[in-house]
PDB file of C-alpha atoms in Angstrom:
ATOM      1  CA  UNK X   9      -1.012  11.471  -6.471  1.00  0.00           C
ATOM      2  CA  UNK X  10       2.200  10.480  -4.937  1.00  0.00           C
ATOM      3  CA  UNK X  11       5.585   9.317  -6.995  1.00  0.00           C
ATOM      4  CA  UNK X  12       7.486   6.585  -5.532  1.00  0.00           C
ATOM      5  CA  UNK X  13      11.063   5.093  -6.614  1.00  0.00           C
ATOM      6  CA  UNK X  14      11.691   1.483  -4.843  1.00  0.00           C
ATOM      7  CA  UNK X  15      12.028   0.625  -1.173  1.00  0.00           C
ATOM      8  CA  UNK X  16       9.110   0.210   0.962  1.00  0.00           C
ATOM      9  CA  UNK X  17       5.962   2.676   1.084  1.00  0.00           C
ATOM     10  CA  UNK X  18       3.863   2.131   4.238  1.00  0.00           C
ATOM     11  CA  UNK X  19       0.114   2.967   4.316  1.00  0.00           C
ATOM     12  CA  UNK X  20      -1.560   4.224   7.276  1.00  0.00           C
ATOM     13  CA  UNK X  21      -3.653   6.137   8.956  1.00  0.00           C
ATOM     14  CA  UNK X  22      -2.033   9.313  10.638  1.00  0.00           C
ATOM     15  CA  UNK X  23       1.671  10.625   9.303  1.00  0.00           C
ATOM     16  CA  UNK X  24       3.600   8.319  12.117  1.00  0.00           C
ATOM     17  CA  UNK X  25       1.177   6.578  14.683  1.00  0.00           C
ATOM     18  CA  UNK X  26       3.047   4.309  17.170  1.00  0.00           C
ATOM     19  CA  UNK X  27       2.170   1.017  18.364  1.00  0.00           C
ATOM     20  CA  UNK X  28       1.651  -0.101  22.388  1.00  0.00           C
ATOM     21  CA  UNK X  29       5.046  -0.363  22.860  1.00  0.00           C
ATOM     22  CA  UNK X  30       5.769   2.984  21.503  1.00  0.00           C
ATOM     23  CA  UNK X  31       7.533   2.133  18.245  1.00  0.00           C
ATOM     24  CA  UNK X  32       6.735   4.856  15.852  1.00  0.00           C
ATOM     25  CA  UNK X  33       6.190   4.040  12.290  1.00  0.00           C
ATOM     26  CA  UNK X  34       6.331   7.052   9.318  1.00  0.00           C
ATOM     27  CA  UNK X  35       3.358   6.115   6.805  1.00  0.00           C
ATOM     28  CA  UNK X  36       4.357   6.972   3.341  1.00  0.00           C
ATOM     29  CA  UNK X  37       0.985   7.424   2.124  1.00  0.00           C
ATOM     30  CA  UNK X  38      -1.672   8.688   4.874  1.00  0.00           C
ATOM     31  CA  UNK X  39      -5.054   9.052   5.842  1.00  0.00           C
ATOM     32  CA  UNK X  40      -5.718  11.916   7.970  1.00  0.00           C
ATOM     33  CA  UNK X  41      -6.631  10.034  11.323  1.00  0.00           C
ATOM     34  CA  UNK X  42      -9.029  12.962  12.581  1.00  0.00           C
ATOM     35  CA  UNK X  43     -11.335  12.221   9.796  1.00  0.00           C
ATOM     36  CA  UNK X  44     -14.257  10.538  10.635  1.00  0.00           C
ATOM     37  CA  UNK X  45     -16.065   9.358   6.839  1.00  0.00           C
ATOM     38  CA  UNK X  46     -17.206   5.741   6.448  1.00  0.00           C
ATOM     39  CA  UNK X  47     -13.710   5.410   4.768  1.00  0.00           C
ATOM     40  CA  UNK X  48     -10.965   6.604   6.656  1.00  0.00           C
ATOM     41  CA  UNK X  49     -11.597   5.022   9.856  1.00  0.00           C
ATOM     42  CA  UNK X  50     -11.515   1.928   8.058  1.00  0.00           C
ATOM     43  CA  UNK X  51      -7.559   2.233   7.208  1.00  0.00           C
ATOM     44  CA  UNK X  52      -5.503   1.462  10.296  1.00  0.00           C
ATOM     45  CA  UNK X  53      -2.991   2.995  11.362  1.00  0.00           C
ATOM     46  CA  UNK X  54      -0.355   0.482  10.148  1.00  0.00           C
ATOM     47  CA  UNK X  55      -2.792  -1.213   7.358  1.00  0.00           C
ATOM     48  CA  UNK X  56      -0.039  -2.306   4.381  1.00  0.00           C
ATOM     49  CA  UNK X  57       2.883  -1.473   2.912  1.00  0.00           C
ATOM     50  CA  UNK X  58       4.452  -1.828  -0.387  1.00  0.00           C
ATOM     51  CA  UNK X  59       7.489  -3.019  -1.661  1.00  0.00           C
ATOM     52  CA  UNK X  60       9.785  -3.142  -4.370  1.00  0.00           C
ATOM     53  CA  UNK X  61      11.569  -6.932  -4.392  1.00  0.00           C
ATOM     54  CA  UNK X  62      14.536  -6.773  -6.537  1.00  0.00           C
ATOM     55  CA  UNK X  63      14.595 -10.629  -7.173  1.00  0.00           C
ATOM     56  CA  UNK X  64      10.782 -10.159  -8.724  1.00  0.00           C
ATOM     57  CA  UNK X  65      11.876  -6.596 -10.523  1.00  0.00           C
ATOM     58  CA  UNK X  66       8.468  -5.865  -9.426  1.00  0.00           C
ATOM     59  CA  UNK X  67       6.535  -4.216  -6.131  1.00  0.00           C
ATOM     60  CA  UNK X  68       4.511  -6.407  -4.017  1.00  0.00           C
ATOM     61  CA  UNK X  69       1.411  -5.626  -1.445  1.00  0.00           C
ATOM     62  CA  UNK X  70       1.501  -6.870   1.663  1.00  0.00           C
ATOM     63  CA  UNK X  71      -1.229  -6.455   4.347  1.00  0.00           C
ATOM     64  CA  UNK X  72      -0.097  -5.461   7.929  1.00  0.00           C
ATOM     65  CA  UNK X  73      -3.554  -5.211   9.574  1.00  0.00           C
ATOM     66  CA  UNK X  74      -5.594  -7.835  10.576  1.00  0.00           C
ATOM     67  CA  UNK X  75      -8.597  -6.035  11.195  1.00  0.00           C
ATOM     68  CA  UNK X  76      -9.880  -4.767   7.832  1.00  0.00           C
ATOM     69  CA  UNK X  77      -9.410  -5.832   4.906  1.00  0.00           C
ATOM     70  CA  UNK X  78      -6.660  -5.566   2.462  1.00  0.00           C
ATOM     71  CA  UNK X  79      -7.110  -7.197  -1.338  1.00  0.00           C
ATOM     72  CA  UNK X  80      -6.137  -5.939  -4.932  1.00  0.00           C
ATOM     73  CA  UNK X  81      -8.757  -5.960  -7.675  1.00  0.00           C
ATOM     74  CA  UNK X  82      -6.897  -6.768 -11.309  1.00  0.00           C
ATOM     75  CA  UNK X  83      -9.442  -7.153 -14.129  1.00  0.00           C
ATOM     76  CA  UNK X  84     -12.639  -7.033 -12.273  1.00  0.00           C
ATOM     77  CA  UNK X  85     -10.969 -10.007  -9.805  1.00  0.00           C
ATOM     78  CA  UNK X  86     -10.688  -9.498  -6.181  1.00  0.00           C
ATOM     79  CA  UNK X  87      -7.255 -11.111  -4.885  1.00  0.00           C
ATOM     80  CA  UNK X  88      -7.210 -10.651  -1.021  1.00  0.00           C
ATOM     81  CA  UNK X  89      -4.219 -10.696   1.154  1.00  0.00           C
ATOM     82  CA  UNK X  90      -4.388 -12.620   4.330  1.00  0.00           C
ATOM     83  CA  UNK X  91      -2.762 -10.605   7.004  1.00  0.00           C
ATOM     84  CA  UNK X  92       0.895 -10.645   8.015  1.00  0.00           C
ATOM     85  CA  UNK X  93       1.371 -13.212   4.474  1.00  0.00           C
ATOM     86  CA  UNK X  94       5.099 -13.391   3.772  1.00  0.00           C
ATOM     87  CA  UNK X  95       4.535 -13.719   0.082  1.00  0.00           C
ATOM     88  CA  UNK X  96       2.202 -10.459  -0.204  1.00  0.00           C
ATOM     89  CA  UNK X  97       0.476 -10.029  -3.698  1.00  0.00           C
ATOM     90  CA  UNK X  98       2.205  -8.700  -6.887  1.00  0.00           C
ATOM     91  CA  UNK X  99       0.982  -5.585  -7.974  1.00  0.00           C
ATOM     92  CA  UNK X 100       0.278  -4.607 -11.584  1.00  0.00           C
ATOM     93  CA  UNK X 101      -0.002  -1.739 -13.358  1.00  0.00           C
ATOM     94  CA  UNK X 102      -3.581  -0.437 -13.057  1.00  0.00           C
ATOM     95  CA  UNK X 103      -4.322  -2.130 -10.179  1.00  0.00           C
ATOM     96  CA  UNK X 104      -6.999  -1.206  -7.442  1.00  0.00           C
ATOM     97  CA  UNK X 105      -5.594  -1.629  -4.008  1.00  0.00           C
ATOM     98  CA  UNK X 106      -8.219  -1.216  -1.475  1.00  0.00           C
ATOM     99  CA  UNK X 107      -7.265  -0.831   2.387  1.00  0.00           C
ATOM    100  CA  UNK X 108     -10.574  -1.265   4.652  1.00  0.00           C
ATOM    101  CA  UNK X 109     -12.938   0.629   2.449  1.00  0.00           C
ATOM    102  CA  UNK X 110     -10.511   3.529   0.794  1.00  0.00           C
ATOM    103  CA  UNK X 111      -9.338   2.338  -2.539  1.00  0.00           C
ATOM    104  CA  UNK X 112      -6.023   3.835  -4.381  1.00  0.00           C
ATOM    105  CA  UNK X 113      -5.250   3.313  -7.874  1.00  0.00           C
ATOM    106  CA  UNK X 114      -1.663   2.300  -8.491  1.00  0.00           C
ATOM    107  CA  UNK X 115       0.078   2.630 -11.586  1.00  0.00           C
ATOM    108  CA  UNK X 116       3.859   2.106 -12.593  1.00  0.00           C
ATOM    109  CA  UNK X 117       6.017   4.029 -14.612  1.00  0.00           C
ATOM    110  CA  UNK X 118       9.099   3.263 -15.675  1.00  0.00           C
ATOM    111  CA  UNK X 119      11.929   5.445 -14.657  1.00  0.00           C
ATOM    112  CA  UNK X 120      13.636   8.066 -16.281  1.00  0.00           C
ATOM    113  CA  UNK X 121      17.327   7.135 -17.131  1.00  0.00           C
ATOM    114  CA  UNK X 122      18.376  10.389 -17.605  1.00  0.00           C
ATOM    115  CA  UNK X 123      19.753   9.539 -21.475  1.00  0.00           C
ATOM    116  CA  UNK X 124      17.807  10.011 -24.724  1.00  0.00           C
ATOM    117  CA  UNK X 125      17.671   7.399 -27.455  1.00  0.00           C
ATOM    118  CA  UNK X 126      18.392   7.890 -30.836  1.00  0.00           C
TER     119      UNK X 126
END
């Protein structure tokens, strides 16, 4: 289970894999690259990445590899994301994302303000 506030959260496989030309990239949430499942090897190594967009008050999926698969499954309907789309998908609460074969269940909660109502 991981807890995220905002910003970007890269998925990946390996904690920060670099590319040919040697840029390095830190993946928020990882897939241990040594593992060799049916699953795993299905994430890249720089497979999506999600994002909070302040102008939507709401995080979108975007898919960064264009060998597997990357698609979100709301309600029993699969919504895939074409690689390297600008626009990305908009999660939901609930929502199934599923990078190559591993799926993750994503959930949003809203944040604590800190003050209590009364």
């Amino acid at each position: 289970e991981y807890t995220f506030s905002g910003g970007v959260i890269p998925i990946g496989r390996g904690i920060e894999p670099s590319d040919a030309f040697g840029r390095v990239r830190h993946n928020e949430i990882t897939f241990v690259d040594e593992v060799r499942d049916g699953i795993t090897e299905t994430v890249a190594r720089a497979h999506a990445r999600v994002e909070f967009d302040p102008a939507l008050g709401a995080y979108v999926v975007f898919n960064e590899s264009s060998s597997n698969p990357t698609f979100v499954v709301r309600n029993g309907r699969s919504l895939r994301i074409n690689p390297r789309d600008p626009r990305g998908v908009r999660h939901e609460s609930g929502d199934h994302l599923h990078v190559g074969r591993a799926v993750l269940k994503m959930s949003i909660r809203p944040a604590f303000s800190g003050r209590e109502s009364t």
